[in-house]
Amino acid sequence: MKQRLVVVGNGMAGARTVEEILARGGDFAITMFGDEPYGNYNRIMLSNLLAGVEDEAGIFLNDLSWYADNGITLHAGTRIERIDRFAKTVYTADGTPTPYDKLIIATGSSAWVPPIKGIRLPGRGYHQGVFVFRTLDDTRAMIRYAREHERAVVIGGGLLGLEAARGLQNHLDHVTLLHAASHLMNAQLNERAGKTLQRIVEQKLGIEVVVDATTTEILGRHAVTGVRLSDGRVIACDVVVVAAGIRPNSQVAADSGLVVERGIVVDDQMRVQDEDDIYAVGECAQHRGQVYGLVAPLWEQAKVLADHLTGADPDAAYHGSRVATKLKVAGVDVASMGLQLPEREDDELLEFAEPGKGVYSNVVIRDGRLVGATLVGDTRKAAFLMQAFDLGLPLPEERAELLFDLGGPPAEVSPAEMADDAQVCNCNGVSKGTICATVTAGCKTVGGVMDKTRAGKGCGTCRPLVQRIVGWATGGEVEEDPAASWYVPGVPMPKPELMAAIRRHELKSVSAVFATLVPGGTEDAKSKMGLASLLKMMWGDEYIDERDARFINDRVHANIQRDGTFSVVPQMKGGVTTPAQLRRIAEVAEKHDVPMVKLTGGQRIDLLGVPKEKLPQIWADLDMPSGYAYAKSFRTVKTCVGSDFCRFGVGDSTALGIALEERYQGIEGPGKMKLAVTGCPRNCAEAYVKDIGVVAIDGAKWEIYVGGAAGAHVRKGDLLATVSSAAEVVQLTGRFLQYYRENGNWLERTYAFVPRVGIDKIRAIVVDDAQAIAADLDAAMDAAIAAYRDPWRERTDPVTPGQFRTSLPLTVLPRVPVRA
Amino acid sequence: MRPLGSVHDIPVGEGRAYAVDGEMVAVFRLRDGSLRATSAVCPHKGGPLADGQIDLRQVVCPLHLNAWDLTTGCSLSGQPEVTVYPVRLDGDQILLGE
């Protein structure tokens, strides 16, 4: 015979526990008793019902058919008056017995009503104009009554009272909120936060708030006419709503001999103290001294109890909840967690208040961990703070980032809070749901999920978020991705190890690397380009250049476009050109019907839509060197007009930019290298956001910034050094680039490389020569420069058969529209 | 069976495209000396597969780095499959088709 499970209480805790038991295939004969004559509804939504934004049908979680469908016997509107622990039987008021094998008490709580003179009429319950705000019936009665009256007083300025006040405004004109403490929501908010909230409630919502207000008497004999406060003030009203708090419904348990303190005392399995077969969940339960009045702990308790009762997880245990809440209280965003204010001397406090705007926020940090946070009026940072609070995440060095976006990477979003259809990867259109489904299907590594879904494979900005979602979807059981630390996916070594092995075995070609360093000698198409770049950097002239190791752009020295045509960008050092050069470019564009001529962001001219087979002829007609607008290499140096013409210029940025480009043109690296030199701190050449940016400052000095970016990721570069001559700029640029070439991971741009290594360490090595490798770096860079040869010279003598043959022989290219 | 010309027209480890009866076919010369042939047009966004990088198993489209198995035509990155053609060597001549 099935075990008989009896649940006393048909509210959110009782019904949720039963749902969790059913979800685990729990095989019980279930009987539920509910005090209220309904199925199960969402009590939190009563505020919405009062405010008129939800109707009654919308707040039901399970209607009566759900009970029938799941074989549950529901006694709605039936109260249990007594539990016989020895006979294992519960009794209703009329004495009907129901035996159980397991009993769950989920009686919740009820409104606490302070002792106020006149609040009850002798023998008739509450005064007819007085309401509590707890059940669906309470809410219905309140709405009915309020509609025919004009002025309401709400007693209690906590969460519930605020919601009641806001909701009542929907039904009558004037609402006054009385709160006994000195500020609103004093259980969750400190005084400043509470005062900020009060200001919003008064000014934006038009609710009158009286704090330090103890109500002593309800006035009016038949109908309510007002309330009297302890200081003698009288506030006129015709409706009174009491929302002064809740008290656990534990009387039946206490009467039946169970251990009850503030609530029914339970252990980590939600088992009532000293009982084998009786459990309690939700607001009526007291766990480790805590009684919770919010919904999140209740969900956690229901899961643990279901795991325990069904045997789904025999070790399931509830360890208490760290209560963090993010709510809209009466239309105002409020989030609170942990401490309201510092409690120990060395607790850190960050606080921001802008009362005029109705914004208050603070965070409390202890030993580097978030132990409290409060946000009123603006809760955009709540998701990250709640995660940091829950999981004890490390906090940013720049503490202000906890409260504000400082132009760094976008604020952390909690995967749990994202909708399933929220787009995570904006380049490849991958949603959170797709990522989670991939994890559920068994792919539990970040790299694996990225390969399968292509999430994070575009600009890469969303990679940290993808990582967090995978972590969340696996329940923190992400499998270590061994390949994550490798330089390229097909050779199982990080870059330093790989470079050492390449040197040891003198591997000078990509095929030799695969044959020697990969078990089984398997080559990998996706690793070839990174290896080619690395070997070229390491061996220079000695590198054995296998053309199949190159990406198409590097095979034909042009950037492939969406229709299979290419773009041609001739070098234009420092963005300076001449009429003769312009004339030649114009003539070439005209002669070859180039569909688009475009100025680039790097101060050059781009000829777009050139078919592959035309490239050699165009290069010949241009007779200009390659601008390298296609390779993972040194690209361009933007400059401003500098001191030659500009009224403000303090340094000759143009000349220095040309010198830099002249020297470092075409140098390959782990990622693109985009530079700029600007003649004064007005930064017209955007040097602060370049891989290397040089800024002339007064006093004939130059500042060198490294690690800047203004692409998908925006970052101001870090100041590497301030020097007094152009020659020093040229030298440090080369040395930094060489250090990046040797130590950057494949496709790791300087904006990631510099913060990873740390600007202090880079400065020590590159500027102060702390590791005594400056001379080696300089020599390696000199060798690379000496090996430079303009690739567009290959035009007369193709390196491979059909190097410039079309790859879409029947498609007429270009397929892009020609702009007039 | 169609002769497409000398295998020396294709550099080792690369692909070249051919027009065959109104179809565009990419023929790849793998580093182990064998040949593979697929449709020359990427089923994702029409990219030129002959310009892609290859190894003994896959071709990677140069436009968006989607990958296909050279032998089966199955996508390795969640795309529709690509047509594969039988291809073999007769001496140094490339022969396409059964």
mmCIF file of N, CA and C in Angstrom, chain B residues 5 13 18 20 34 36 38-39 52 55 58 65 67-68 71 80 82 89 91 93:
data_model
loop_
_atom_site.group_PDB
_atom_site.id
_atom_site.type_symbol
_atom_site.label_atom_id
_atom_site.label_comp_id
_atom_site.label_asym_id
_atom_site.label_seq_id
_atom_site.Cartn_x
_atom_site.Cartn_y
_atom_site.Cartn_z
ATOM 1 N N GLY B 5 42.110 17.808 -64.953
ATOM 2 C CA GLY B 5 43.448 18.362 -65.171
ATOM 3 C C GLY B 5 44.457 17.762 -64.207
ATOM 4 N N GLY B 13 47.756 20.555 -49.637
ATOM 5 C CA GLY B 13 47.088 21.133 -48.468
ATOM 6 C C GLY B 13 46.117 22.251 -48.817
ATOM 7 N N TYR B 18 36.559 24.163 -59.607
ATOM 8 C CA TYR B 18 36.370 23.827 -61.014
ATOM 9 C C TYR B 18 34.884 23.970 -61.357
ATOM 10 N N VAL B 20 32.013 22.301 -63.370
ATOM 11 C CA VAL B 20 31.747 20.991 -63.978
ATOM 12 C C VAL B 20 30.257 20.885 -64.278
ATOM 13 N N SER B 34 45.960 12.281 -50.900
ATOM 14 C CA SER B 34 44.650 11.913 -51.431
ATOM 15 C C SER B 34 43.849 13.164 -51.805
ATOM 16 N N ARG B 36 39.867 15.092 -52.168
ATOM 17 C CA ARG B 36 38.458 15.131 -51.779
ATOM 18 C C ARG B 36 37.784 16.187 -52.653
ATOM 19 N N THR B 38 34.116 18.585 -52.912
ATOM 20 C CA THR B 38 32.834 19.020 -52.343
ATOM 21 C C THR B 38 32.259 20.104 -53.241
ATOM 22 N N SER B 39 31.013 20.451 -52.982
ATOM 23 C CA SER B 39 30.467 21.635 -53.622
ATOM 24 C C SER B 39 31.365 22.819 -53.248
ATOM 25 N N GLY B 52 39.193 27.724 -48.311
ATOM 26 C CA GLY B 52 39.239 27.365 -46.892
ATOM 27 C C GLY B 52 40.503 26.607 -46.528
ATOM 28 N N ASP B 55 42.453 20.045 -43.203
ATOM 29 C CA ASP B 55 43.382 19.037 -42.708
ATOM 30 C C ASP B 55 42.913 17.703 -43.282
ATOM 31 N N GLN B 58 38.723 17.839 -42.350
ATOM 32 C CA GLN B 58 37.719 18.896 -42.515
ATOM 33 C C GLN B 58 38.188 20.029 -43.416
ATOM 34 N N LEU B 65 34.107 30.533 -40.630
ATOM 35 C CA LEU B 65 34.823 29.448 -39.958
ATOM 36 C C LEU B 65 33.919 28.261 -39.595
ATOM 37 N N ALA B 67 32.767 24.462 -40.323
ATOM 38 C CA ALA B 67 33.608 23.354 -40.791
ATOM 39 C C ALA B 67 32.755 22.199 -41.295
ATOM 40 N N TRP B 68 33.246 21.494 -42.297
ATOM 41 C CA TRP B 68 32.563 20.314 -42.829
ATOM 42 C C TRP B 68 33.529 19.133 -42.926
ATOM 43 N N THR B 71 34.926 13.993 -46.108
ATOM 44 C CA THR B 71 34.555 12.693 -46.650
ATOM 45 C C THR B 71 33.043 12.505 -46.694
ATOM 46 N N PRO B 80 23.787 23.007 -42.512
ATOM 47 C CA PRO B 80 23.366 21.947 -43.436
ATOM 48 C C PRO B 80 24.602 21.256 -44.030
ATOM 49 N N VAL B 82 27.159 19.566 -46.865
ATOM 50 C CA VAL B 82 27.642 20.016 -48.150
ATOM 51 C C VAL B 82 27.717 18.777 -49.055
ATOM 52 N N LEU B 89 42.642 9.886 -58.413
ATOM 53 C CA LEU B 89 43.777 10.214 -59.243
ATOM 54 C C LEU B 89 44.023 9.090 -60.238
ATOM 55 N N GLY B 91 47.197 8.452 -62.419
ATOM 56 C CA GLY B 91 48.509 9.058 -62.643
ATOM 57 C C GLY B 91 48.517 10.401 -61.944
ATOM 58 N N GLN B 93 46.434 12.783 -63.126
ATOM 59 C CA GLN B 93 45.188 13.406 -63.564
ATOM 60 C C GLN B 93 44.091 13.262 -62.502
#
